Coordinates of C-alpha atoms in Angstrom, one line a residue:
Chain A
X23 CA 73.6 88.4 68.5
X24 CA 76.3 87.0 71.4
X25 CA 76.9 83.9 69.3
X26 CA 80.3 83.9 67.9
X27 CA 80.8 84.1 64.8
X28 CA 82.1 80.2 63.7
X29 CA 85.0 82.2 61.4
X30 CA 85.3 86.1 60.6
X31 CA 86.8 87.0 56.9
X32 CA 89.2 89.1 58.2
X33 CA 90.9 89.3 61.6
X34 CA 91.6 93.3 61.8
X35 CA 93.7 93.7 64.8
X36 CA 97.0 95.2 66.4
X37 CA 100.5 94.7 66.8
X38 CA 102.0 96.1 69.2
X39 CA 106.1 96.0 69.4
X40 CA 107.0 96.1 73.3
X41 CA 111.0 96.4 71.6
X42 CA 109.5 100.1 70.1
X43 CA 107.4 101.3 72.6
X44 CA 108.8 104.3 74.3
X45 CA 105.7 104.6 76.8
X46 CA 104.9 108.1 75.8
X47 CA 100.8 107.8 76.1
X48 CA 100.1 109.3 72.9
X49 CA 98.5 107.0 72.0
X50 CA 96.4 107.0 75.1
X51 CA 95.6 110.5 74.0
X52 CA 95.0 110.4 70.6
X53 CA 92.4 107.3 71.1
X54 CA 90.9 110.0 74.2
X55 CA 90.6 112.4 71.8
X56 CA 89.1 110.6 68.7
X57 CA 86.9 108.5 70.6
X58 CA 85.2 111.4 72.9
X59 CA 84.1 112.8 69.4
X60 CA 83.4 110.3 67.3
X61 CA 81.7 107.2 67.6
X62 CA 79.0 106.2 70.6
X63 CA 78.9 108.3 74.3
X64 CA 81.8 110.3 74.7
X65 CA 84.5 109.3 77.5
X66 CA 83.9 111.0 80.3
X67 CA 86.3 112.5 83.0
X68 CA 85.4 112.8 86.4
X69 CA 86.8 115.2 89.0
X70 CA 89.5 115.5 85.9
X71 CA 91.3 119.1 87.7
X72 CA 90.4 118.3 91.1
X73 CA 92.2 116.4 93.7
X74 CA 91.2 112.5 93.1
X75 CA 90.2 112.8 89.0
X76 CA 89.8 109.3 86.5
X77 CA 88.3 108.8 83.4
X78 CA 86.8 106.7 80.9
X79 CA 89.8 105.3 78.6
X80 CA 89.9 102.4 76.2
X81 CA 93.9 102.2 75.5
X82 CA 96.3 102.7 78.6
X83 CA 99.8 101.9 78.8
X84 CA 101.2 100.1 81.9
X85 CA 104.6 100.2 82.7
X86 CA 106.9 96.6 83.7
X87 CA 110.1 95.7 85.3
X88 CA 112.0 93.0 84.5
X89 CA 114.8 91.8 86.7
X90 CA 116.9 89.4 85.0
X91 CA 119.1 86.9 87.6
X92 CA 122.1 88.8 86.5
X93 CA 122.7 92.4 85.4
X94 CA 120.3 95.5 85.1
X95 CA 116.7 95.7 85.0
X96 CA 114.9 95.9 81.9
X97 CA 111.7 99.0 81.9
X98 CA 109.1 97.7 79.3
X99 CA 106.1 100.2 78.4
X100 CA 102.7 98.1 77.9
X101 CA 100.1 99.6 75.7
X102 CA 96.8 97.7 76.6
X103 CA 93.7 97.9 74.6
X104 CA 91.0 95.6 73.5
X105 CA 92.6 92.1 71.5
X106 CA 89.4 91.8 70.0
X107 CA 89.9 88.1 70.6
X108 CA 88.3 85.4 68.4
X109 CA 86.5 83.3 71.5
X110 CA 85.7 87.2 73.1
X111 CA 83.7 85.3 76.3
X112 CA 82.6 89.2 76.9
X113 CA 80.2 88.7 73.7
X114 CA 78.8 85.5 75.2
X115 CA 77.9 86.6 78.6
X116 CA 76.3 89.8 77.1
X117 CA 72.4 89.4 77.9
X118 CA 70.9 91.7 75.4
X119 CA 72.6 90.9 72.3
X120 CA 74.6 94.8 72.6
X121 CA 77.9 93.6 72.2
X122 CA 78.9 91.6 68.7
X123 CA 81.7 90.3 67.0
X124 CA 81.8 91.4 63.3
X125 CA 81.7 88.8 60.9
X126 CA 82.9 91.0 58.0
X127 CA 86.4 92.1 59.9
X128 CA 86.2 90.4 63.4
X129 CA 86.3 93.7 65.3
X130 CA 84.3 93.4 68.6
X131 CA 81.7 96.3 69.0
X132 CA 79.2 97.8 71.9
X133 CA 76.0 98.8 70.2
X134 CA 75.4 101.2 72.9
X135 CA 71.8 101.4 72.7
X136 CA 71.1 98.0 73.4
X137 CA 73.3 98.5 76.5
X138 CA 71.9 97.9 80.2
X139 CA 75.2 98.7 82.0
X140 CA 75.4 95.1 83.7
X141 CA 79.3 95.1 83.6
X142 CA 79.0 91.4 82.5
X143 CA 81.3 91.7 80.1
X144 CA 83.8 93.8 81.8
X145 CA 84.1 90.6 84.5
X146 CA 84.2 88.3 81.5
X147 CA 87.0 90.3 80.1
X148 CA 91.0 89.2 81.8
X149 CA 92.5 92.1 80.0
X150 CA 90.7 94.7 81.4
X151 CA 89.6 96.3 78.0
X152 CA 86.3 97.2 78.6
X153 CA 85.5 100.5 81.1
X154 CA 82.0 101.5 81.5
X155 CA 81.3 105.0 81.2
X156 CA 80.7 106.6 84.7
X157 CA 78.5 109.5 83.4
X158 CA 76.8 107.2 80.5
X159 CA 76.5 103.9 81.8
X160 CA 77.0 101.7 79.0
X161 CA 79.7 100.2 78.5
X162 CA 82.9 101.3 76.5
X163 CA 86.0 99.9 74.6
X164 CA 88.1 99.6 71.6
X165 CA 86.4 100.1 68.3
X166 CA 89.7 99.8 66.2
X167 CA 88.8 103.3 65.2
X168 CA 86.0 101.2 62.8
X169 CA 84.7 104.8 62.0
X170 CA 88.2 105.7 60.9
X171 CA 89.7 102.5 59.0
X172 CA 86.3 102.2 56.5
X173 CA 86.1 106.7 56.6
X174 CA 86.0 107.5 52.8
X175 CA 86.3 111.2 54.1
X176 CA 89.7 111.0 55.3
X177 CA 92.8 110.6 53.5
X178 CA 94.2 107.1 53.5
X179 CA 96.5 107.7 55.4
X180 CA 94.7 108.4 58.0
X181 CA 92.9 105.2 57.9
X182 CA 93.8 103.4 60.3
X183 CA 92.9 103.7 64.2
X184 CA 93.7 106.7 65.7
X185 CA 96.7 104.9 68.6
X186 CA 98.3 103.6 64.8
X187 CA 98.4 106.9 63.3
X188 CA 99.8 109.2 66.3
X189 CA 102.2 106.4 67.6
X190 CA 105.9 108.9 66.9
X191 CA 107.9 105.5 67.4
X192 CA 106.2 103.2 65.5
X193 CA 105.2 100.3 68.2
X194 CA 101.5 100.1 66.6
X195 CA 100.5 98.2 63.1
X196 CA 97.3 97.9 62.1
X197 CA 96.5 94.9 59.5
X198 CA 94.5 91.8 58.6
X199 CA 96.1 88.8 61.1
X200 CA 93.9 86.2 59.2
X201 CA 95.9 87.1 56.1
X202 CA 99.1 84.9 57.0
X203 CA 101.1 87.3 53.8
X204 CA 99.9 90.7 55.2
X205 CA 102.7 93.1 56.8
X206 CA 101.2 92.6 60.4
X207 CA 101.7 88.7 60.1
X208 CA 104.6 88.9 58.5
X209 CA 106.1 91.1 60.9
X210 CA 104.4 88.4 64.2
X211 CA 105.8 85.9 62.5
X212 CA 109.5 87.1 62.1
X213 CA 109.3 88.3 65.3
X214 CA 107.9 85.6 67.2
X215 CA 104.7 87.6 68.5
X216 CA 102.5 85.9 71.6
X217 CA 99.1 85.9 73.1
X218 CA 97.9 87.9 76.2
X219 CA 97.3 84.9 78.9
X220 CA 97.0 82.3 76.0
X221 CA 95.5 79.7 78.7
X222 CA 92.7 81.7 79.1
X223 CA 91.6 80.6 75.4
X224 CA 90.4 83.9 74.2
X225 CA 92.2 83.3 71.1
X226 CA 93.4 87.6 71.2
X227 CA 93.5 89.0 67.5
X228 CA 95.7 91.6 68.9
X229 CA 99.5 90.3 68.6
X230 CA 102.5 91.4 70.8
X231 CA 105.9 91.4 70.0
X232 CA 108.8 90.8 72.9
X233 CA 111.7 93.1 73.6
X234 CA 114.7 92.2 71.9
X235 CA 117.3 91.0 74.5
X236 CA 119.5 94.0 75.6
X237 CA 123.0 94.1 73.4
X238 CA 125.9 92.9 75.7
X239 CA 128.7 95.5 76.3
X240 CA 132.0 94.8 75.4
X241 CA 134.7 95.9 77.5
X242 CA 136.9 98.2 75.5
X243 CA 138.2 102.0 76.1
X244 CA 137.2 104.1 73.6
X245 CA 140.5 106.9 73.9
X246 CA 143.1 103.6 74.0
X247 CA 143.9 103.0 70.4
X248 CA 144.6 106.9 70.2
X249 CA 147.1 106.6 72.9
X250 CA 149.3 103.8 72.0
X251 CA 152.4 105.0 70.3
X252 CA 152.9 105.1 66.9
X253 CA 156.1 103.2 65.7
X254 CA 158.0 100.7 68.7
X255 CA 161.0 100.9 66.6
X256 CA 163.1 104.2 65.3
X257 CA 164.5 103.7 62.2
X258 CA 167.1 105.7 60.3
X259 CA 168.9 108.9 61.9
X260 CA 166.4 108.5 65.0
X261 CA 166.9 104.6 65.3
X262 CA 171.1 105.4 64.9
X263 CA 170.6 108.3 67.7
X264 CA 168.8 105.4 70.3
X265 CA 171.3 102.9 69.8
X266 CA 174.2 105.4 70.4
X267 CA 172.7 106.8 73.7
X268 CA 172.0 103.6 75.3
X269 CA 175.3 102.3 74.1
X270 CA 176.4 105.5 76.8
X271 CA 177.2 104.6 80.4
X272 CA 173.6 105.0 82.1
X273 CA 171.9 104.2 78.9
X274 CA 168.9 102.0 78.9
Chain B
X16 CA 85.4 92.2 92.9
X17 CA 83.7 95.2 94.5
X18 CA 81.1 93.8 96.7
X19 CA 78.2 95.8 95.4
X20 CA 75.5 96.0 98.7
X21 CA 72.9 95.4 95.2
X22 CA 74.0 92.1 94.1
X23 CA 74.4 91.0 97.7
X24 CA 71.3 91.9 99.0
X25 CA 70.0 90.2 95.9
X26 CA 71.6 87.2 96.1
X27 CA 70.4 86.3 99.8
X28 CA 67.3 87.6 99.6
X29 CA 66.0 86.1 96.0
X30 CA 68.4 83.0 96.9
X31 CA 66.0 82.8 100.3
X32 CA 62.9 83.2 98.2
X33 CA 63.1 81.3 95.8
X34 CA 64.3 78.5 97.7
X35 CA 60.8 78.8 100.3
X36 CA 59.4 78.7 96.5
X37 CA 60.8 75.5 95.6
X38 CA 59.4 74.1 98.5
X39 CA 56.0 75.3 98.2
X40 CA 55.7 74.3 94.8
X41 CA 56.5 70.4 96.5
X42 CA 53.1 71.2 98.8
X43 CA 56.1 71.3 102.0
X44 CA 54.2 72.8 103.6
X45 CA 50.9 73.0 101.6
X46 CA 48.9 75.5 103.1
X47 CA 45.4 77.1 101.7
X48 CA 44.1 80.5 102.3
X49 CA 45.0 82.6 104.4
X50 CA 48.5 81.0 105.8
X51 CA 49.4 80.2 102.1
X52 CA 48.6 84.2 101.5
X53 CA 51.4 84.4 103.8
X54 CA 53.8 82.3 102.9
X55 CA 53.3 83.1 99.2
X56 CA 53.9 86.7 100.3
X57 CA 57.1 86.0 102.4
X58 CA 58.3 84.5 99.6
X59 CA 57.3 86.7 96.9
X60 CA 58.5 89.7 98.8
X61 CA 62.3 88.2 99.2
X62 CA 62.6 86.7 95.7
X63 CA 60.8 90.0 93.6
X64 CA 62.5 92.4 96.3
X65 CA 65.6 91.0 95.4
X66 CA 65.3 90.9 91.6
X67 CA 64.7 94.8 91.9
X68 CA 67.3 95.4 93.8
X69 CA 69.7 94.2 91.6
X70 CA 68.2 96.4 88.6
X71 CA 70.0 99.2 91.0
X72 CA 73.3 98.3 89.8
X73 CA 72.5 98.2 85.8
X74 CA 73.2 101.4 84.4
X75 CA 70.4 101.7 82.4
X76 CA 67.5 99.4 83.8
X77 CA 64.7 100.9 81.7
X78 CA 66.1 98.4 79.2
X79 CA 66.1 95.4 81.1
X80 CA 63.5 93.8 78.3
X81 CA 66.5 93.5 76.4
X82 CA 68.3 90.9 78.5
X83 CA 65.5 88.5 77.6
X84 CA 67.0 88.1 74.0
X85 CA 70.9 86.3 74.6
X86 CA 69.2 82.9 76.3
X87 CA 71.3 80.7 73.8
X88 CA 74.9 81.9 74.7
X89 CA 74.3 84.5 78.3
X90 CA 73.6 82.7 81.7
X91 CA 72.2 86.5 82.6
X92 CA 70.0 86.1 79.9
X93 CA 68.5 82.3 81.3
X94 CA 68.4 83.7 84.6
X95 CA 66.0 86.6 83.8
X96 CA 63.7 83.7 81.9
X97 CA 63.9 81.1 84.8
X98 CA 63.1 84.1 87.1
X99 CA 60.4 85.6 85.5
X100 CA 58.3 82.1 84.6
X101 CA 59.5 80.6 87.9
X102 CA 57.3 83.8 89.3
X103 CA 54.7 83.8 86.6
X104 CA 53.8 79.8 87.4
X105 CA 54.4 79.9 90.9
X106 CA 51.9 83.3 90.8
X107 CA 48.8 81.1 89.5
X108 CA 49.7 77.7 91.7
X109 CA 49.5 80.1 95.0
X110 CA 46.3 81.7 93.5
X111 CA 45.1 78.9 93.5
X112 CA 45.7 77.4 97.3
X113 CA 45.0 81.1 98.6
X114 CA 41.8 81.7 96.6
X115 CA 40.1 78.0 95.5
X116 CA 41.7 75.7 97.9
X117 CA 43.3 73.5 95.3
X118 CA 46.7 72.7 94.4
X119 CA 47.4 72.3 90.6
X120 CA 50.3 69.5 91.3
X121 CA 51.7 69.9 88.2
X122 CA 52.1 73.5 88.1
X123 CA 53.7 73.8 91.9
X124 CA 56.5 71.0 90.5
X125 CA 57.5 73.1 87.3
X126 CA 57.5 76.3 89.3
X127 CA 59.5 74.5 92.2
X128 CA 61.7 73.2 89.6
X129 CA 62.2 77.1 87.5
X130 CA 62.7 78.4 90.9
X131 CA 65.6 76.3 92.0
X132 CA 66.6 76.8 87.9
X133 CA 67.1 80.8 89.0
X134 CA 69.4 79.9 92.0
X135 CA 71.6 77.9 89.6
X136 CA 71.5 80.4 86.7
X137 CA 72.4 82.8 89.2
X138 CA 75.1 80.7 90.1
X139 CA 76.5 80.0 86.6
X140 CA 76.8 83.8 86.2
X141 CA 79.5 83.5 88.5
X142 CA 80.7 80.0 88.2
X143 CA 81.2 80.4 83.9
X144 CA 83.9 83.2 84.7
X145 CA 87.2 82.3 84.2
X146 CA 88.6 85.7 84.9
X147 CA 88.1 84.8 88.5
X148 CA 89.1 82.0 89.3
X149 CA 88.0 81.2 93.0
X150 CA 84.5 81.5 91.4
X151 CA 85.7 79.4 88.4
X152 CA 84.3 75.9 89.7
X153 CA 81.5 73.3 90.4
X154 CA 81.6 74.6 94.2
X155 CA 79.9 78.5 93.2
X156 CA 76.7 75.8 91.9
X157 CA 76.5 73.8 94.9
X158 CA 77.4 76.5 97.6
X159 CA 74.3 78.3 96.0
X160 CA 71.6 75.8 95.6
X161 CA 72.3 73.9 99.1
X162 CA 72.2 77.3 100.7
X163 CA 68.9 78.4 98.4
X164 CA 67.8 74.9 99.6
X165 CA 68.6 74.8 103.0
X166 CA 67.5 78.1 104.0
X167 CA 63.9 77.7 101.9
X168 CA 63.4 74.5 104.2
X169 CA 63.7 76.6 107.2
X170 CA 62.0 79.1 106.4
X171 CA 58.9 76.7 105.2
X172 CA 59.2 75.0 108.0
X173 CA 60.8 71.9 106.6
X174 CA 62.9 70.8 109.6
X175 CA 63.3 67.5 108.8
X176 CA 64.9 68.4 105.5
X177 CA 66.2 71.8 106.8
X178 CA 68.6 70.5 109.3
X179 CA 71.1 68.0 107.0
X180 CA 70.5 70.8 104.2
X181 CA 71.7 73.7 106.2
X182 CA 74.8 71.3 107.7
X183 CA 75.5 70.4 104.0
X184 CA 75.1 74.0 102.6
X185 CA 77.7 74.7 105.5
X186 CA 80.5 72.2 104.5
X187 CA 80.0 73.1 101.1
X188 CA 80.9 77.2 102.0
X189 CA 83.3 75.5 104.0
X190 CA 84.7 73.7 101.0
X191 CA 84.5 76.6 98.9
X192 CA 86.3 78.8 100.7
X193 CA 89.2 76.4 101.7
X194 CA 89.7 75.0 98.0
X195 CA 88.8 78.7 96.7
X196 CA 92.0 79.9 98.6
X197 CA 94.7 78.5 96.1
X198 CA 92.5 78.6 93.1
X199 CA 94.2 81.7 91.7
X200 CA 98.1 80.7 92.3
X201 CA 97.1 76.8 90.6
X202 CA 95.0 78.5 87.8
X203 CA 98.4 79.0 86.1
X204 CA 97.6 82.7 85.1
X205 CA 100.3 85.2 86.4
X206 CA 101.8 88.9 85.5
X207 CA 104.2 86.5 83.0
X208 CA 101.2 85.2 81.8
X209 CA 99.4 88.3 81.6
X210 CA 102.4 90.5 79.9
X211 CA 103.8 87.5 77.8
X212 CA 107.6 88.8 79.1
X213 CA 110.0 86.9 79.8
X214 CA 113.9 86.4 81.0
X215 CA 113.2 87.4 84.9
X216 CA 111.1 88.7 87.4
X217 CA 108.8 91.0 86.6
X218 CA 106.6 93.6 88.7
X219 CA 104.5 96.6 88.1
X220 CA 106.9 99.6 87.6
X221 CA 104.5 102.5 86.5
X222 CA 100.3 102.0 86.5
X223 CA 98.9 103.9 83.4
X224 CA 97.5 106.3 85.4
X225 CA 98.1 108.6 88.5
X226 CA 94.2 108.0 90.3
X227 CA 91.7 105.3 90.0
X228 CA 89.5 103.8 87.3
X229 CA 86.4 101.8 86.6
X230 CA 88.9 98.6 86.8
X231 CA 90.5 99.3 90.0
X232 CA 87.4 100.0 91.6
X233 CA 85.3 97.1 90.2
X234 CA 87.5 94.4 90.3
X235 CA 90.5 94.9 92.5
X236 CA 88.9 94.7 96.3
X237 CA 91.4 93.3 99.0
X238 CA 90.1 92.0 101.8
X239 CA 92.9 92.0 105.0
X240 CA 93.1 88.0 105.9
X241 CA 92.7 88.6 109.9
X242 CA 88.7 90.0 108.8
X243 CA 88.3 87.6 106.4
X244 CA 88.9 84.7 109.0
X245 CA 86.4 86.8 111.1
X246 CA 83.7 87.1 108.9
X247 CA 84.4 83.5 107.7
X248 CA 83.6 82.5 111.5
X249 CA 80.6 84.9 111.4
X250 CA 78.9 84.0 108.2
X251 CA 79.5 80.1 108.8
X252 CA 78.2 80.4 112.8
X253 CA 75.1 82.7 112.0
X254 CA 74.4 81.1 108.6
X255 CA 74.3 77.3 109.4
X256 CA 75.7 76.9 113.1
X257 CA 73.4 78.6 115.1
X258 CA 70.2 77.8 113.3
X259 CA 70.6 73.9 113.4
X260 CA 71.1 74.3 116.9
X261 CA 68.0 76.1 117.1
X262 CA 66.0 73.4 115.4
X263 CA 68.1 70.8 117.3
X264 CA 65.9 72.8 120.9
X265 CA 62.4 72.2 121.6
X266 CA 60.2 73.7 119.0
X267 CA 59.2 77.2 119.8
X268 CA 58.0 80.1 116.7
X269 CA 60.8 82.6 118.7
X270 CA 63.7 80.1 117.9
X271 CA 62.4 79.9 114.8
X272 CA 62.3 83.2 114.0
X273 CA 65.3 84.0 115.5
X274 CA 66.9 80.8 113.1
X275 CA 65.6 82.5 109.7
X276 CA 67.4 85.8 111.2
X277 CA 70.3 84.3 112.0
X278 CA 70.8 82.3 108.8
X279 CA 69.9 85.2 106.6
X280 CA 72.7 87.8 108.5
X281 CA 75.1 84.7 108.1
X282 CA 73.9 84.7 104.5
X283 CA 74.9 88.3 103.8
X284 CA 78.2 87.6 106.1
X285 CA 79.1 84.9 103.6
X286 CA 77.7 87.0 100.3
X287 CA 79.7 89.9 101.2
X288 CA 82.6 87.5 101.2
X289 CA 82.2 86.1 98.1
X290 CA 82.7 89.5 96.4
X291 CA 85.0 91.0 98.7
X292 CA 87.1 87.8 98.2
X293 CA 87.2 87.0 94.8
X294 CA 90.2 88.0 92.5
X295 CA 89.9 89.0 89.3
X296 CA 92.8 88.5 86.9
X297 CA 93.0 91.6 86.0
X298 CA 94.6 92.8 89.3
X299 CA 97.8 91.2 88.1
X300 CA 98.2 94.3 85.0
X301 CA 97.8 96.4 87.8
X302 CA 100.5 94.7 90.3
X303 CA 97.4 94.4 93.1
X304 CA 97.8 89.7 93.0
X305 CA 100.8 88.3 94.6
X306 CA 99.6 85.1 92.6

C-alpha cells in the first residue's frame, strides 16, 4: 500500500560523516556489485566500454566546493543514496501500490513486479535516489542491503549494507535512528547531524554529519628552537676569556 | 524535466477531448445520430488516443491494471479511474443520442463532470510535486482545466463560451509562466539546502560520474531563454490569440477549422514548454540550477 505508515518500529537508516569521507567511490562499487546480484533486476550498464557509457546506480558520491570569505577552499565528498525518509512522497504518488514503506524497520522498498515504470516516484523524489533501470524498466534504489542486514547466512559482520561494510574510512553507520540511545543517534547527536533540504518535509531517516571546521595554522618555524643558542652567558674559564678580550682595544 | 513527445501529445490531445466531452455531456451542442456519431468520435479519438499514448512512456504497460489500486494516496491512480468511468459513462450517454435519439440527462452531467475530473487529476499529478517547483502551485490546475475548457468549447462549437474561455485559459498560461519564473529561487531550496554545508559558497566540484544518467536525462532539461520567449509568443499567439480572432470574423467551417488547428499547435507549443521549462530540484546536486 502507498499509505504511509502513521509510525515505523524502527527507523534503520545511514549516517554518513562528510568530516570522514575521502570520496573514494567504494562504496559506489560495492552497492554495484551487491545489488546487480542480489536482490530485484540487476543494474544495468549501457554502452559501459564504449564512448558515451552510464549505468543504473543507487549510491553515488558528488563532489562540493566550499569557498569560505577568507582563506582556502574546503573539497567535501558527498555520498548520496536513498534517506528512506519518514513522509517518502515517492510512496504516495506510486499508483500501483509497488513501492512501500516497511512498518517493521522503515526501509522504503520497490516490489518490482508490481512496477509499471511511470517514473512517478523518481519526480516525487528531490534527492535523486531513485534511477529506473534502462534495460528493466522498473524502477530502482536503495534497499539498505535489507537482504544483507536480516541474512542469517552471513557472518554478522557482514550484516549490514554493503556501502557500510566496504567504506575503508569509516564515513558510513548503519543503526536504528528511532532508538535515541543507539550508536548512530548517539553519534547525530554529538555531532550535530542535519537533514537533506529539511523544507521539503521528507522527514530523511538518513542523517549527515558536517565537516569539522579546518584547524587554524599557527605561525611558527619548525627548525627555530634548534637554532637558538644554547647559553647567552659564558661562565667560568670561558666567561673570564670574554670579559678579558673585550676589555682589549677593539673588543666588543 | 525531459519533455517526453508521449506525455505531451497526451496531455493536448486527451486535455482537448475530454474537454469537447464535458461539453457534450452539458447537451452544447446536443446532436443525435449521425452528427453526434461524429462528434462522439472526434472526441473519443483525442481523449482514448491520448491515454494510449502515454502508456508509451511506462516501462512496463502490460501492467497498467495495477495503477487502479493507489486511489487513496496517488493522483496517477484517481486519474486512471476518472478516465476510464469518465469514458465508460460518456460511452453509453452517446449511444444513446447516436443510436435512440435520447439523451439520458443525468448520465451526460456525471460524465461531463468525470471528464473535466481527468483534466484536473491530470493536473494534480503535476501540481502535488514539490520537487518542481514552477509546477508546485494552484496555477498547473487552472492553466489545465481553462485550457481543457476553452479548447472543448471550440471545438463543440460553443463560441459564446469559447471565446472568454480561451482569453481566460490565455492569461492564466500567461500568469503561469510569469509567476512560474521565480518560483524556484523563492521556494527557498538551494545547493545549501540540498548539501546541508555551510561556512561559504558552495558549487559543484566533481559530478559522481564521468557520462550521463537516468537523472540527468530525465530531469535536468535547459531550455536557452531567447527560445523560450519564442515559443512563449508561439504557443500563446496560436493557442488563444489567433483562434479568438477567428471566432471574432464572420462565421465560416474554414476559420473554424483552421481555429481548432491553430489552438491545438499552440497547445503542444505551450505543452512542450511546460516540460522543457520546469526545474527539478535535483539539478542543484548536480550544479545544473543557478537558483
Amino acid at each position: 500500500m502507498t499509505q504511509l505508515p502513521t509510525a515505523t518500529q524502527k527507523k534503520l537508516g545511514l549516517v554518513i560523516d562528510l568530516d570522514t569521507c575521502v570520496g573514494c567511490h567504494a562504496c559506489v562499487v560495492s552497492c554495484k556489485g551487491w545489488n546487480t546480484e542480489n536482490y530485484g533486476a540487476p543494474l544495468s550498464d549501457q554502452d559501459p566500454y564504449g564512448a558515451d557509457p552510464s549505468g543504473t546506480f543507487l549510491n553515488r558520491v558528488h563532489s562540493y566546493e566550499v569557498q569560505p570569505d577568507e582563506g582556502h577552499a574546503q573539497l567535501v565528498h558527498f555520498p548520496k543514496s536513498c534517506l528512506h525518509c519518514e513522509d517518502a512522497p515517492c510512496v504516495t504518488v506510486c499508483p500501483t501500490g509497488a513501492s512501500y514503506k516497511r512498518v517493521e524497520d522503515g526501509i522504503v522498498l520497490v516490489n518490482e513486479s508490481d512496477c509499471i515504470g511511470c517514473g512517478l516516484c523518481a519526480w516525487a523524489c528531490p534527492y535523486g535516489a531513485r534511477e529506473m533501470d534502462v534495460a528493466e524498466k522498473v524502477m530502482k534504489k536503495c534497499t539498505l542491503c535489507v537482504d544483507r542486514i536480516y541474512n542469517d547466512n552471513l557472518p554478522e559482520v557482514d550484516r549490514v549494507p554493503a556501502c557500510v561494510r566496504t567504506c575503508p574510512a569509516g564515513a558510513r553507520h548503519f543503526g536504528d535512528l528511532g532508538d535515541p540511545d543507539s550508536e548512530v543517534s548517539q553519534l547525530v547527536a554529538e555531532r550535530g547531524g542535519f537533514d537533506l533540504m529539511p523544507e521539503m518535509g521528507t522527514k530523511p531517516v538518513n542523517q549527515y554529519l558536517p565537516p569539522r571546521p579546518r584547524d587554524a595554522e599557527p605561525e611558527y618555524d619548525i627548525l627555530a628552537p634548534y637554532l637558538e643558542p644554547v647559553a647567552d652567558t659564558a661562565k667560568g674559564f670561558a666567561g673570564w676569556l670574554d670579559k678579558a678580550l673585550s676589555a682589549l682595544p677593539g673588543g666588543r | 524535466m525531459h519533455p517526453a513527445p508521449s506525455v505531451i501529445i497526451f496531455s493536448t490531445l486527451s486535455g482537448l477531448g475530454f474537454g469537447l466531452l464535458f461539453w457534450l455531456g452539458f447537451g452544447m451542442p446536443g446532436p443525435t445520430g449521425l452528427t453526434a456519431f461524429i462528434f462522439f468520435a472526434i472526441a473519443y479519438l483525442l481523449a482514448v488516443g491520448g491515454l494510449l499514448a502515454s502508456t508509451f512512456h511506462l516501462g512496463h504497460p502490460e501492467r497498467a491494471i495495477k495503477a487502479f489500486s493507489q486511489w487513496q494516496t496517488s493522483w496517477l491512480s484517481r486519474e486512471a479511474w476518472c478516465a476510464v468511468s469518465a469514458l465508460v459513462i460518456m460511452a453509453i450517454y452517446g449511444a444513446g443520442l447516436v443510436f435512440f435519439s435520447t439523451r439520458i440527462a443525468v448520465l451526460g452531467v456525471v460524465g461531463a463532470v468525470l471528464s473535466l475530473g481527468t483534466v484536473g487529476t491530470t493536473s494534480m499529478i503535476y501540481a502535488q510535486l514539490k520537487t518542481v517547483p514552477r509546477w508546485h502551485h494552484w496555477s498547473t490546475p487552472a492553466m489545465f482545466l481553462t485550457t481543457s475548457l476553452g479548447g472543448g468549447a471550440l471545438l463543440a462549437g460553443q463560441l459564446r463560451f469559447a471565446l472568454p474561455l480561451l482569453a481566460i485559459a490565455g492569461a492564466v498560461q500567461l500568469y503561469y509562466w510569469i509567476s512560474g519564473d521565480s518560483r524556484l529561487r523563492d521556494s527557498g531550496t538551494t545547493l545549501a539546502s540540498a548539501t546541508g554545508l555551510k561556512g561559504g559558497s558552495i558549487r559543484a566540484f566533481e559530478p559522481p560520474h564521468t557520462g550521463t544518467n537516468y537523472l540527468l536525462r530525465e530531469f535536468v532539461f535547459v531550455v536557452g531563454r531567447k527560445h523560450s520567449h519564442n515559443l512563449r509568443a508561439i504557443g500563446l499567439g496560436l493557442g488563444f490569440g489567433l483562434p479568438i480572432l477567428l471566432m471574432i470574423l464572420p462565421f465560416h467551417h474554414v476559420l473554424a477549422g483552421l481555429a481548432v488547428i491553430s489552438h491545438v499547435a499552440g497547445v503542444f507549443a505551450t505543452r512542450w514548454l511546460f516540460f522543457a521549462e520546469a526545474e527539478h530540484v535535483v539539478g542543484l546536486y548536480y550544479g545544473k540550477r543557478t537558483a
